[in-house]
Short mmCIF file of C-alpha atoms and ligand atoms in Angstrom, two decimals:
data_model
loop_
_atom_site.label_atom_id
_atom_site.label_comp_id
_atom_site.label_asym_id
_atom_site.label_seq_id
_atom_site.Cartn_x
_atom_site.Cartn_y
_atom_site.Cartn_z
CA MET A 22 50.09 90.85 148.26
CA SER A 23 49.55 91.30 144.52
CA GLY A 24 52.16 89.64 142.37
CA SER A 25 53.57 87.26 144.98
CA SER A 26 54.20 83.85 143.46
CA PRO A 27 54.27 80.40 145.06
CA PHE A 28 58.05 80.66 144.77
CA ASP A 29 58.00 83.84 146.88
CA HIS A 30 55.94 82.04 149.47
CA ALA A 31 58.26 79.07 149.56
CA TRP A 32 61.27 81.36 149.83
CA SER A 33 59.82 83.36 152.69
CA PHE A 34 58.86 80.08 154.33
CA VAL A 35 62.46 78.87 154.25
CA GLY A 36 63.66 82.24 155.53
CA GLU A 37 61.12 82.28 158.27
CA LEU A 38 61.95 78.79 159.47
CA GLY A 39 65.65 79.64 159.42
CA ASN A 40 64.99 82.63 161.60
CA ARG A 41 62.90 80.63 163.97
CA MET A 42 65.60 78.01 164.33
CA PHE A 43 68.43 80.42 164.96
CA ASP A 44 66.67 83.42 166.36
CA ASN A 45 64.78 82.04 169.27
CA HIS A 46 67.17 83.07 172.00
CA VAL A 47 67.67 86.65 173.18
CA ARG A 48 69.91 87.96 175.89
CA LEU A 49 68.44 91.06 177.44
CA ALA A 50 70.75 92.93 179.77
CA VAL A 51 69.49 95.30 182.45
CA THR A 52 71.91 97.85 183.83
CA GLY A 53 72.15 101.27 185.45
CA LEU A 54 74.13 102.91 188.18
CA ARG A 55 73.65 102.01 191.81
CA ARG A 56 70.05 102.33 193.07
CA SER A 57 68.75 103.13 189.59
CA GLY A 58 66.03 100.50 189.92
CA LYS A 59 67.49 97.41 188.18
CA THR A 60 66.29 94.81 190.64
CA VAL A 61 62.77 96.20 190.90
CA PHE A 62 62.55 96.54 187.11
CA THR A 63 63.76 93.00 186.48
CA THR A 64 61.38 91.63 189.08
CA THR A 65 58.23 93.34 187.80
CA LEU A 66 59.25 92.68 184.20
CA VAL A 67 59.40 88.96 184.88
CA HIS A 68 56.25 89.16 187.03
CA HIS A 69 54.27 90.63 184.13
CA LEU A 70 55.78 88.40 181.45
CA LEU A 71 55.06 85.24 183.44
CA ARG A 72 51.43 86.17 183.85
CA ALA A 73 50.92 87.72 180.40
CA HIS A 74 49.20 90.46 182.28
CA ASP A 75 48.65 94.19 181.71
CA LEU A 76 50.94 94.41 178.67
CA ASP A 77 48.67 96.28 176.26
CA PHE A 78 51.51 98.05 174.45
CA LEU A 79 53.28 94.81 173.65
CA SER A 80 52.00 94.10 170.13
CA ALA A 81 51.95 90.35 170.66
CA ALA A 82 49.79 90.81 173.75
CA HIS A 83 47.59 93.42 172.14
CA GLN A 84 47.02 91.08 169.20
CA ASP A 85 46.23 88.27 171.57
CA ARG A 86 49.26 86.25 170.41
CA TYR A 87 51.34 86.39 173.59
CA LEU A 88 50.52 83.36 175.70
CA GLY A 89 52.76 83.70 178.74
CA ALA A 90 56.08 82.44 180.02
CA ARG A 91 57.75 80.08 182.43
CA LEU A 92 61.07 80.07 184.21
CA ILE A 93 63.56 77.48 183.02
CA PRO A 94 67.06 76.61 184.26
CA GLY A 95 69.72 78.99 182.98
CA GLU A 96 73.46 79.61 183.36
CA GLY A 97 75.53 81.31 186.03
CA GLU A 98 74.47 82.86 189.28
CA ARG A 99 70.70 83.16 189.34
CA PHE A 100 68.67 86.33 189.84
CA THR A 101 66.57 85.33 192.84
CA PHE A 102 63.31 86.42 191.28
CA GLU A 103 61.09 84.46 193.66
CA ALA A 104 62.54 86.17 196.73
CA PHE A 105 62.39 89.65 195.22
CA GLU A 106 58.83 89.09 194.01
CA ALA A 107 57.78 87.71 197.39
CA ASP A 108 59.18 90.84 199.07
CA LEU A 109 57.18 93.11 196.80
CA MET A 110 54.04 91.01 197.29
CA ALA A 111 54.41 90.80 201.08
CA ASP A 112 52.22 92.72 203.49
CA PRO A 113 53.77 95.18 204.03
CA PRO A 114 55.92 95.03 200.87
CA ARG A 115 59.67 95.60 201.01
CA TRP A 116 62.10 97.10 198.49
CA PRO A 117 64.95 94.74 197.56
CA GLU A 118 68.37 94.88 199.17
CA ALA A 119 71.18 96.36 197.08
CA THR A 120 72.87 93.89 194.72
CA ASP A 121 76.43 94.16 193.41
CA ARG A 122 77.02 91.29 191.04
CA LEU A 123 75.88 89.89 187.73
CA THR A 124 72.93 87.56 188.01
CA SER A 125 70.59 86.18 185.39
CA LEU A 126 67.36 84.38 184.81
CA ARG A 127 66.06 82.33 181.89
CA LEU A 128 62.48 82.54 180.67
CA GLU A 129 60.67 80.70 177.95
CA LEU A 130 58.07 82.89 176.27
CA ARG A 131 55.20 81.37 174.31
CA TYR A 132 53.48 83.19 171.49
CA ARG A 133 51.68 82.69 168.23
CA ALA A 134 53.67 83.86 165.23
CA THR A 135 52.36 86.33 162.67
CA GLY A 136 53.93 84.63 159.62
CA PHE A 137 51.42 82.73 157.53
CA LEU A 138 53.41 79.55 157.04
CA SER A 139 54.96 79.25 160.45
CA LYS A 140 51.47 79.65 161.85
CA MET A 141 50.54 76.50 159.96
CA VAL A 142 53.68 74.52 160.78
CA THR A 143 54.25 75.47 164.42
CA PRO A 144 51.26 77.34 165.71
CA VAL A 145 52.89 78.07 169.08
CA GLN A 146 56.44 79.43 169.06
CA THR A 147 58.89 79.79 171.90
CA LEU A 148 61.42 82.50 172.56
CA VAL A 149 64.05 81.90 175.22
CA VAL A 150 65.00 85.12 177.00
CA ASP A 151 67.94 85.48 179.36
CA ILE A 152 67.57 88.54 181.54
CA ILE A 153 70.87 89.69 182.99
CA ASP A 154 71.07 92.25 185.80
CA TYR A 155 74.55 93.77 186.30
CA PRO A 156 75.97 96.95 187.87
CA GLY A 157 76.35 99.81 185.38
CA GLU A 158 79.53 100.79 187.24
CA TRP A 159 81.27 97.91 185.49
CA LEU A 160 80.87 99.74 182.19
CA LEU A 161 82.81 102.67 183.62
CA ASP A 162 85.89 100.46 183.43
CA LEU A 163 85.94 100.08 179.67
CA PRO A 164 88.22 103.09 179.09
CA LEU A 165 90.78 101.48 181.42
CA VAL A 166 91.51 98.94 178.70
CA GLY A 167 93.29 101.66 176.78
CA THR A 168 94.74 103.51 179.77
CA SER A 169 98.23 102.97 181.13
CA TYR A 170 98.85 102.76 184.85
CA GLU A 171 100.79 106.04 184.73
CA GLN A 172 97.90 107.80 183.05
CA LEU A 173 95.33 106.35 185.43
CA SER A 174 97.44 107.41 188.40
CA ARG A 175 97.87 110.93 187.07
CA ASP A 176 94.14 111.36 186.42
CA SER A 177 92.98 109.77 189.68
CA LEU A 178 95.37 111.78 191.85
CA ALA A 179 94.47 115.04 190.12
CA LEU A 180 90.76 114.29 190.62
CA ALA A 181 91.31 113.42 194.28
CA ARG A 182 92.93 116.78 194.91
CA ARG A 183 90.07 118.74 193.40
CA SER A 184 86.69 119.65 194.84
CA PRO A 185 84.56 117.88 195.87
CA ARG A 186 86.79 114.81 196.30
CA GLU A 187 89.56 116.65 198.15
CA ARG A 188 87.29 116.70 201.20
CA ILE A 189 87.60 112.98 201.68
CA SER A 190 90.82 111.96 199.93
CA ARG A 191 93.24 112.98 202.70
CA ASP A 192 93.35 109.61 204.44
CA TRP A 193 94.09 107.72 201.23
CA LEU A 194 96.75 110.24 200.14
CA ASP A 195 98.39 109.99 203.58
CA ARG A 196 98.49 106.23 203.33
CA ILE A 197 100.25 106.50 199.97
CA GLU A 198 102.98 108.49 201.71
CA THR A 199 103.43 106.29 204.73
CA GLY A 200 101.49 103.04 204.50
CA ASP A 201 102.27 99.55 203.30
CA SER A 202 100.86 98.00 200.15
CA SER A 203 97.63 96.58 201.60
CA GLY A 204 97.00 99.70 203.69
CA MET A 205 97.18 101.83 200.55
CA ILE A 206 94.86 99.56 198.62
CA ASP A 207 92.35 99.57 201.47
CA GLY A 208 92.66 103.34 201.72
CA TYR A 209 91.92 103.67 198.02
CA ARG A 210 88.85 101.48 198.22
CA LEU A 211 87.60 103.33 201.26
CA TYR A 212 88.09 106.60 199.42
CA LEU A 213 86.12 105.31 196.41
CA GLU A 214 83.39 104.10 198.70
CA ARG A 215 83.17 107.48 200.38
CA CYS A 216 83.03 109.18 196.96
CA GLN A 217 79.91 107.18 196.38
CA HIS A 218 78.25 107.12 199.78
CA GLU A 219 79.29 110.44 201.30
CA LEU A 220 79.65 112.60 198.22
CA GLY A 221 76.98 110.76 196.23
CA LEU A 222 79.12 110.70 193.08
CA SER A 223 78.41 108.38 190.16
CA PHE A 224 81.54 108.55 188.07
CA ILE A 225 83.73 106.26 190.07
CA GLN A 226 86.49 104.40 188.32
CA PRO A 227 87.48 101.62 188.72
CA GLY A 228 83.86 100.54 188.97
CA ARG A 229 84.58 96.93 189.77
CA LEU A 230 86.66 97.83 192.81
CA MET A 231 83.38 99.14 194.22
CA HIS A 232 80.81 96.67 192.94
CA GLY A 233 81.50 92.99 193.14
CA ILE A 234 84.91 93.20 194.83
CA ASP A 235 84.30 89.93 196.69
CA ASP A 236 84.49 88.09 193.38
CA LEU A 237 87.79 89.57 192.21
CA PRO A 238 90.68 87.18 191.48
CA GLU A 239 93.82 87.28 193.67
CA GLY A 240 96.18 90.16 193.13
CA THR A 241 93.86 92.36 191.08
CA THR A 242 93.25 95.14 193.59
CA PHE A 243 95.54 98.16 193.43
CA THR A 244 95.95 101.84 194.13
CA PRO A 245 97.13 104.67 191.85
CA LEU A 246 100.49 106.16 192.92
CA PRO A 247 102.55 109.21 192.01
CA PRO A 248 105.50 108.59 189.62
CA GLY A 249 108.66 107.30 191.29
CA HIS A 250 106.83 105.79 194.27
CA PRO A 251 108.69 102.71 195.59
CA LEU A 252 105.64 100.48 195.05
CA GLU A 253 104.87 101.77 191.56
CA ALA A 254 105.99 98.63 189.72
CA GLU A 255 104.01 96.34 192.01
CA MET A 256 100.84 98.41 191.67
CA ALA A 257 101.24 98.76 187.91
CA ALA A 258 101.41 94.95 187.66
CA ARG A 259 98.30 94.62 189.83
CA TYR A 260 96.48 97.17 187.68
CA GLN A 261 97.43 95.23 184.54
CA ARG A 262 95.98 92.09 186.12
CA TYR A 263 92.81 94.02 186.98
CA VAL A 264 92.39 95.03 183.34
CA GLU A 265 93.24 91.56 181.99
CA GLU A 266 91.45 89.39 184.54
CA VAL A 267 88.51 91.58 185.55
CA VAL A 268 87.65 94.20 182.94
CA LYS A 269 88.31 92.27 179.73
CA PRO A 270 86.64 89.00 180.82
CA PHE A 271 83.42 90.89 181.57
CA TYR A 272 83.37 92.16 177.98
CA GLU A 273 84.48 88.85 176.51
CA ASP A 274 82.31 86.51 178.56
CA HIS A 275 79.19 88.60 179.10
CA PHE A 276 78.89 91.88 177.23
CA SER A 277 79.76 90.34 173.87
CA ARG A 278 76.78 87.99 174.23
CA PHE A 279 74.13 90.60 175.03
CA ASP A 280 71.61 91.24 172.26
CA ARG A 281 69.52 93.95 173.82
CA GLN A 282 70.26 96.39 176.60
CA ILE A 283 68.20 98.61 178.86
CA VAL A 284 70.02 101.32 180.84
CA LEU A 285 68.04 102.68 183.78
CA VAL A 286 68.74 106.20 184.99
CA ASP A 287 67.45 107.68 188.23
CA LEU A 288 67.20 111.36 187.29
CA PHE A 289 65.64 112.27 190.61
CA SER A 290 68.72 111.54 192.63
CA CYS A 291 70.86 113.34 189.99
CA LEU A 292 68.69 116.45 190.32
CA ASN A 293 68.41 116.27 194.11
CA ALA A 294 72.17 116.16 194.46
CA GLY A 295 72.97 119.51 192.81
CA PRO A 296 74.92 120.86 189.82
CA ASP A 297 78.34 119.26 190.36
CA TRP A 298 76.74 115.93 190.97
CA PHE A 299 74.50 116.31 187.96
CA ASP A 300 77.55 116.91 185.77
CA ASP A 301 79.23 113.95 187.37
CA SER A 302 76.23 111.76 186.46
CA MET A 303 76.40 113.02 182.90
CA THR A 304 80.08 112.04 182.71
CA ALA A 305 79.20 108.61 184.09
CA LEU A 306 76.40 108.20 181.57
CA SER A 307 78.49 109.19 178.61
CA THR A 308 81.25 106.84 179.74
CA ILE A 309 78.68 104.05 179.97
CA LEU A 310 77.57 104.90 176.47
CA GLU A 311 81.07 104.40 175.15
CA SER A 312 80.48 100.69 175.54
CA PHE A 313 77.79 100.94 172.87
CA ALA A 314 79.72 103.19 170.51
CA TYR A 315 81.69 100.28 169.18
CA GLY A 316 83.59 101.99 166.42
CA GLN A 317 84.50 104.99 168.51
CA SER A 318 86.02 103.16 171.38
CA GLY A 319 87.98 100.91 169.04
CA TRP A 320 89.00 98.86 172.03
CA ILE A 321 85.73 97.04 172.10
CA ARG A 322 86.04 95.98 168.49
CA ARG A 323 89.52 94.70 169.07
CA LEU A 324 88.43 92.87 172.18
CA ILE A 325 85.16 91.29 171.09
CA SER A 326 82.53 91.39 168.40
CA PRO A 327 79.57 92.91 170.15
CA ARG A 328 76.06 92.17 168.97
CA ILE A 329 73.80 94.56 170.84
CA ASP A 330 71.47 96.05 168.26
CA LYS A 331 68.99 97.89 170.48
CA VAL A 332 69.50 100.00 173.57
CA LEU A 333 66.73 101.54 175.61
CA PHE A 334 67.48 104.40 178.00
CA ALA A 335 64.82 104.64 180.64
CA ALA A 336 64.27 107.31 183.27
CA SER A 337 63.18 105.06 186.11
CA LYS A 338 60.82 105.72 189.05
CA ALA A 339 58.68 108.12 186.98
CA ASP A 340 55.98 107.80 189.65
CA HIS A 341 58.06 110.17 191.82
CA VAL A 342 56.36 112.98 189.89
CA ALA A 343 52.90 113.65 188.46
CA ALA A 344 52.14 112.07 185.09
CA ASN A 345 52.21 115.45 183.31
CA GLN A 346 55.95 115.61 184.07
CA HIS A 347 56.81 112.42 182.23
CA PRO A 348 57.42 114.09 178.85
CA ASN A 349 59.97 116.40 180.50
CA LEU A 350 61.59 113.48 182.24
CA LYS A 351 62.06 111.75 178.92
CA GLN A 352 63.32 114.92 177.25
CA LEU A 353 65.83 115.62 179.99
CA LEU A 354 67.26 112.14 179.70
CA GLU A 355 67.48 112.58 175.94
CA LEU A 356 69.49 115.74 176.43
CA MET A 357 71.81 114.11 178.94
CA ILE A 358 72.76 111.28 176.66
CA GLU A 359 72.57 113.19 173.40
CA PRO A 360 76.24 113.80 172.67
CA ALA A 361 77.30 110.25 173.32
CA SER A 362 74.21 108.65 171.83
CA ARG A 363 74.76 110.37 168.51
CA ARG A 364 77.90 108.28 168.15
CA ALA A 365 76.19 105.05 169.15
CA ARG A 366 73.39 105.64 166.67
CA PHE A 367 76.01 106.07 164.04
CA GLU A 368 77.14 102.53 164.73
CA GLY A 369 73.74 101.21 163.74
CA ILE A 370 72.32 100.50 167.17
CA ARG A 371 68.66 101.39 167.48
CA GLN A 372 67.93 103.50 170.51
CA ASP A 373 64.91 104.77 172.30
CA VAL A 374 64.29 106.77 175.44
CA LEU A 375 61.32 106.61 177.76
CA ALA A 376 60.18 107.43 181.27
CA LEU A 377 58.97 104.36 183.11
CA THR A 378 57.86 103.06 186.46
CA ALA A 379 58.52 99.44 187.29
CA LEU A 380 56.28 99.47 190.37
CA ARG A 381 53.90 102.40 190.61
CA CYS A 382 53.73 103.67 194.19
CA THR A 383 51.81 106.91 193.64
CA ASP A 384 48.73 108.27 191.93
CA THR A 385 48.61 111.61 190.21
CA VAL A 386 45.94 113.80 191.81
CA GLN A 387 44.82 117.33 191.04
CA THR A 388 44.67 119.84 193.86
CA GLU A 389 44.16 123.56 193.96
CA HIS A 390 46.59 126.03 195.42
CA GLN A 391 45.76 129.75 195.38
CA ARG A 392 43.16 129.06 192.72
CA GLN A 393 45.66 127.28 190.52
CA ALA A 394 45.36 123.64 189.57
CA LEU A 395 48.35 121.71 190.79
CA SER A 396 49.35 118.19 189.76
CA CYS A 397 50.37 116.34 192.89
CA VAL A 398 51.13 112.76 193.80
CA ARG A 399 49.56 110.64 196.48
CA GLY A 400 51.66 107.91 198.03
CA ARG A 401 53.40 106.76 201.16
CA LEU A 402 56.82 108.28 201.68
CA LYS A 403 59.63 105.91 202.60
CA ASN A 404 59.62 105.28 206.35
CA GLU A 405 56.20 106.84 206.90
CA ASP A 406 53.13 104.83 207.65
CA ARG A 407 50.39 106.84 205.99
CA GLU A 408 49.70 108.08 202.48
CA THR A 409 50.04 111.80 201.86
CA VAL A 410 49.37 114.10 198.95
CA LEU A 411 52.33 116.27 198.05
CA PHE A 412 53.53 118.51 195.28
CA PRO A 413 56.71 116.73 194.24
CA GLY A 414 58.07 119.51 192.07
CA GLU A 415 58.61 119.66 188.35
CA ILE A 416 61.19 118.36 185.93
CA PRO A 417 62.86 120.95 183.71
CA PRO A 418 62.51 120.22 179.99
CA ASP A 419 66.10 121.40 179.46
CA LEU A 420 69.34 120.83 181.28
CA PRO A 421 68.87 122.72 184.57
CA SER A 422 69.85 126.38 184.52
CA GLU A 423 71.83 128.30 187.15
CA GLU A 424 68.55 129.65 188.40
CA ASP A 425 67.07 126.16 188.75
CA TRP A 426 69.98 125.15 190.94
CA ARG A 427 69.94 128.36 192.97
CA SER A 428 66.22 128.09 193.67
CA GLY A 429 66.74 124.71 195.35
CA ARG A 430 63.62 123.47 193.59
CA PHE A 431 64.69 119.86 193.25
CA ARG A 432 63.68 117.92 196.32
CA PHE A 433 62.23 114.69 195.14
CA HIS A 434 61.16 112.10 197.67
CA ASP A 435 61.51 108.34 197.82
CA PHE A 436 58.36 106.34 198.30
CA ALA A 437 57.54 103.15 200.12
CA PRO A 438 56.55 100.31 197.81
CA ARG A 439 52.93 99.58 197.03
CA ARG A 440 52.12 95.94 197.28
CA LEU A 441 52.53 94.09 193.98
CA ARG A 442 49.35 92.16 193.26
CA ARG A 443 48.68 89.29 190.96
CA ARG A 444 45.76 90.57 188.97
CA ALA A 445 45.74 94.32 189.46
CA ARG A 446 46.22 96.57 186.43
CA GLY A 447 48.18 99.78 186.23
CA GLN A 448 50.95 98.72 188.60
CA HIS A 449 53.60 99.90 186.16
CA VAL A 450 53.99 102.78 183.74
CA ARG A 451 55.25 101.97 180.24
CA LEU A 452 56.87 98.71 181.25
CA ASP A 453 54.99 97.19 178.31
CA GLN A 454 56.37 99.84 175.95
CA ALA A 455 59.85 98.97 177.14
CA ILE A 456 59.22 95.28 176.42
CA GLU A 457 57.79 96.12 173.01
CA PHE A 458 60.96 97.99 172.07
CA LEU A 459 63.29 95.37 173.53
CA LEU A 460 61.56 92.14 172.53
CA GLY A 461 58.55 92.99 170.33
CA ASP A 462 60.26 92.10 167.03
CA LYS A 463 61.32 88.73 168.42
CA LEU A 464 57.69 87.85 169.08
CA GLU A 465 56.46 88.28 165.52
N1 LIG B 6 58.62 104.86 193.44
C1 LIG B 6 59.43 103.95 192.88
N2 LIG B 6 60.61 103.70 193.46
C2 LIG B 6 61.41 102.77 192.87
C3 LIG B 6 61.04 102.06 191.71
N3 LIG B 6 62.05 101.23 191.38
C4 LIG B 6 63.01 101.40 192.31
N4 LIG B 6 62.62 102.33 193.23
C5 LIG B 6 63.40 102.86 194.37
O1 LIG B 6 64.77 102.72 194.06
C6 LIG B 6 65.44 101.91 195.02
C7 LIG B 6 66.47 101.06 194.36
O2 LIG B 6 65.86 100.10 193.52
P1 LIG B 6 66.63 98.76 193.10
O3 LIG B 6 65.78 98.07 192.09
O4 LIG B 6 67.07 98.01 194.29
O5 LIG B 6 67.88 99.43 192.38
P2 LIG B 6 69.20 98.69 191.85
O6 LIG B 6 69.62 99.44 190.62
O7 LIG B 6 68.99 97.24 191.74
O8 LIG B 6 70.19 99.05 193.05
P3 LIG B 6 71.60 98.31 193.40
O9 LIG B 6 71.33 96.85 193.46
O10 LIG B 6 71.99 98.92 194.69
O11 LIG B 6 72.55 98.70 192.30
C8 LIG B 6 64.32 101.12 195.71
O12 LIG B 6 64.69 100.76 197.01
C9 LIG B 6 63.17 102.12 195.67
O13 LIG B 6 63.29 103.05 196.71
C10 LIG B 6 59.77 102.37 191.12
O14 LIG B 6 59.37 101.83 190.08
N5 LIG B 6 59.02 103.31 191.75
MG1 LIG B 7 69.98 95.65 192.51
#
């Protein structure tokens, strides 16, 4: 500190207090496609923050400055943390039900600051954190803001007539020919639902017609139609309302207020599903990333002034494979998001990628097979009642090759939850590193 004058001290004091006054509220958004692990992540994140427990990689905890947290009343529909936590702590524990709407939770974190003067003035600081869980599918709708109804119809119909969607689009396409307005809309929704549930696809636009439809305002559901169809004008008007009353308000009312974002990606289901599905997930991911590439999309800037300055991409459920596979898991996710993330980085958003486990349900164990050491996992498979040791397979360090797909080597299993306990350590993997990236600087 050589050369620092009393004036410097006073100046940094003023700056520090200013920051404390205006910078003590962070909105941390948690998203990811369906079943990517948002609810479990949010639950164990809050569980560990509340108890200030097992967070060694969080600097404030490591330096003994993080004191804990409490839940305080927040805004909007609440994330029912208590119920989700109780399910994971029950005997036997239960995974949460699927969720399809935006919910949030407000926490007040207590910590001791690092700054010399603020330590003297207010020894214990508070940081208010809103954690917002919302379906990643909603981000797939951003490009619709710049897409005309004619264009959307052209693209959607062309996609529906190609493999693999052609297998299930017949009923909807028939209804367009012969049905009435509500029959067509229902047919379209059913088709989208089957794209997701039967074909296991991720890139499903419009995302909000799938997730959170119960909350949609009157007259905002629609179906794409071929040009010249008698109901074209009606559907085009409905589509416009969908964009104006559903898509834009999400960006204006919610997205524009997020400060930090974590995007969870379940690479295991992408790999299990096969090459076409893997490509489809990559398209979905890069579309999601467009929401963070502010300058590129242009639309976002015109619509709102976004403030997200850090995004973390996390390969979730890393406990599906042995610990020695985690570096590959991280690398594969990096490769999947690389093209789009280059643009987002350009916009000045800090990014990081990691492989994490919100609730560890397996242990890595070494076994021997034909005199070769094999890294296996021990855990209880979903719907089985005993623990087994199995070789879960390996994660390729690169985008999968033809040979990888041909060999049918990706068959990852889902596990039953292990009971979340109050004082046990090692129930997560790198959850603390995620918190350090997302909130660490706010706890200084
Ligand atoms: N082994 C393991 N499985 C996990 C973990 N997190 C989530 N899962 C599995 O992933 C499933 C989905 O997790 P959720 O947290 O409900 O996922 P979500 O993104 O909230 O899903 P939706 O609400 O349907 O969008 C769970 O039922 C578990 O099978 C984890 O940390 N470890
Ligand atoms: Mg959920």
